[in-house]
GROMACS .gro file of C-alpha atoms in nm:
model
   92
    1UNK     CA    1   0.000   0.000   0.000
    2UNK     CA    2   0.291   0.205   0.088
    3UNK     CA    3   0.496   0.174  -0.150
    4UNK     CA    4   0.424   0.495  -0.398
    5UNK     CA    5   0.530   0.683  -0.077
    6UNK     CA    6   0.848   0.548  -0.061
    7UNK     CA    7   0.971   0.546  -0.439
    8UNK     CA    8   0.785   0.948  -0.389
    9UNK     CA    9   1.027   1.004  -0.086
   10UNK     CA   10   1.373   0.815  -0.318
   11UNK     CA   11   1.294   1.067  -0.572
   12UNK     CA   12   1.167   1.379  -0.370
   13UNK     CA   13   1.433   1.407  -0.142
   14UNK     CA   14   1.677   1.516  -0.413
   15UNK     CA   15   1.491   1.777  -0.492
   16UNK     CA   16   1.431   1.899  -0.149
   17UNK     CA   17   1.803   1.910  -0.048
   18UNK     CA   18   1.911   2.129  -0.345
   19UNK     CA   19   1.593   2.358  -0.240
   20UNK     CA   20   1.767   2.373   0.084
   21UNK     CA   21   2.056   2.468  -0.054
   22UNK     CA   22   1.973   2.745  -0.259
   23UNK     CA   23   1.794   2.896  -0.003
   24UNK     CA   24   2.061   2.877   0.248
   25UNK     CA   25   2.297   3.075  -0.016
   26UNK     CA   26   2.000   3.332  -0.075
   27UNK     CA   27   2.001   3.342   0.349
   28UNK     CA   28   2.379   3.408   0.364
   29UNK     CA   29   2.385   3.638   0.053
   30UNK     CA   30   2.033   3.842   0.118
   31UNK     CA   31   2.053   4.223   0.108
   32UNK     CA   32   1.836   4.307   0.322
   33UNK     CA   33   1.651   4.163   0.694
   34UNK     CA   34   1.299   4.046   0.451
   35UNK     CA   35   1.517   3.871   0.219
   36UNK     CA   36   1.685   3.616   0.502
   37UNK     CA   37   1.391   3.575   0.687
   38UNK     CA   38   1.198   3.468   0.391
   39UNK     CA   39   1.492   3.209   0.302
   40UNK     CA   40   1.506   3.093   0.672
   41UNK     CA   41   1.106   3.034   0.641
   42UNK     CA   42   1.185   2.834   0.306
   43UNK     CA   43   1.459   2.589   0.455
   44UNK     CA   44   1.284   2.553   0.772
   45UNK     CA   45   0.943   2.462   0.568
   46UNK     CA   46   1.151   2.225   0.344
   47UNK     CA   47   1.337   2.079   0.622
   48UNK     CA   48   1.010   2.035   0.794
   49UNK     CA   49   0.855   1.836   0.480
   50UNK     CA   50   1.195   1.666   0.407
   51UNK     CA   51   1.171   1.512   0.790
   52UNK     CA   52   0.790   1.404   0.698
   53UNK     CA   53   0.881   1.202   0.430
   54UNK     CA   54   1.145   1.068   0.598
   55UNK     CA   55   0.922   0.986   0.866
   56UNK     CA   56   0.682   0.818   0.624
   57UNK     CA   57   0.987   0.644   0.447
   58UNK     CA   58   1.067   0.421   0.753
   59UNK     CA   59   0.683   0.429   0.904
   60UNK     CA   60   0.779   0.596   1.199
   61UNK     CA   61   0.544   0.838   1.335
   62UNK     CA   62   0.754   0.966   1.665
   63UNK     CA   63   0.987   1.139   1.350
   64UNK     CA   64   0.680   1.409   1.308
   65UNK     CA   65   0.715   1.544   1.599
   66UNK     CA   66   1.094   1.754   1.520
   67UNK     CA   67   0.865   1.874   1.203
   68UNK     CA   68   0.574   2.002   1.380
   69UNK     CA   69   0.833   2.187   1.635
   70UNK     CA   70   1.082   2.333   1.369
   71UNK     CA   71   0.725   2.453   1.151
   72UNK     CA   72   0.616   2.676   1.477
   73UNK     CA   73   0.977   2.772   1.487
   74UNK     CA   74   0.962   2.893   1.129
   75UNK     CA   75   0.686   3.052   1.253
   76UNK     CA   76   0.715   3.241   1.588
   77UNK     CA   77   1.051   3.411   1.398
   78UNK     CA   78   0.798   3.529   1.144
   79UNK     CA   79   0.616   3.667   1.460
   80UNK     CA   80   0.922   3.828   1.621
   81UNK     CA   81   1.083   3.968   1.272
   82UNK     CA   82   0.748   4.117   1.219
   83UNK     CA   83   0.727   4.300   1.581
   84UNK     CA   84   1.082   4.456   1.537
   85UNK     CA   85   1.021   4.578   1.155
   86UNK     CA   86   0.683   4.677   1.238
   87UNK     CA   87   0.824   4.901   1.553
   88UNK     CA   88   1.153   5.043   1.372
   89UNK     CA   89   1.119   5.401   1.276
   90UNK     CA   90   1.146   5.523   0.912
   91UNK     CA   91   1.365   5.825   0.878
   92UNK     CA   92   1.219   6.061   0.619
   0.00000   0.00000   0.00000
């Protein structure tokens, strides 16, 4: 029954760690505070689905638990980096 999902995960996976990577160069190489926030939101997102699919690879459901955690992560710093741009001044 299973077995879609894990020839889906063997090819997926690939895919998802070069995602991961771009986005960590477009994290260290952003201009500007939106720009690495949005690419730390991406890798965590990706990371998040990567460990799901690992988790369904080896039918282990104790692996979604790091994914839920690192998505309200991902999250709660799109909370926080909101606040502090939201409260910065804008010198005319």
């Amino acid at each position: 029954m299973f077995e879609y999902l894990e020839y889906l995960t063997i090819i997926a996976a690939p895919f998802y760690l070069g995602a991961i990577l771009l986005y960590t160069l477009r994290a260290i190489k952003g201009p500007s505070i939106p720009d690495i926030v949005l690419a730390i939101d991406c890798i965590a997102y990706d990371l998040a689905v990567f460990l799901a699919l690992i988790a369904l690879y080896y039918r282990s459901p104790i692996m979604i638990t790091p994914s839920l955690l690192l998505s309200l992560w991902a999250y709660l710093l799109d909370v926080f980096v909101s606040k502090y741009l939201a409260s910065r001044r804008v010198e005319a």
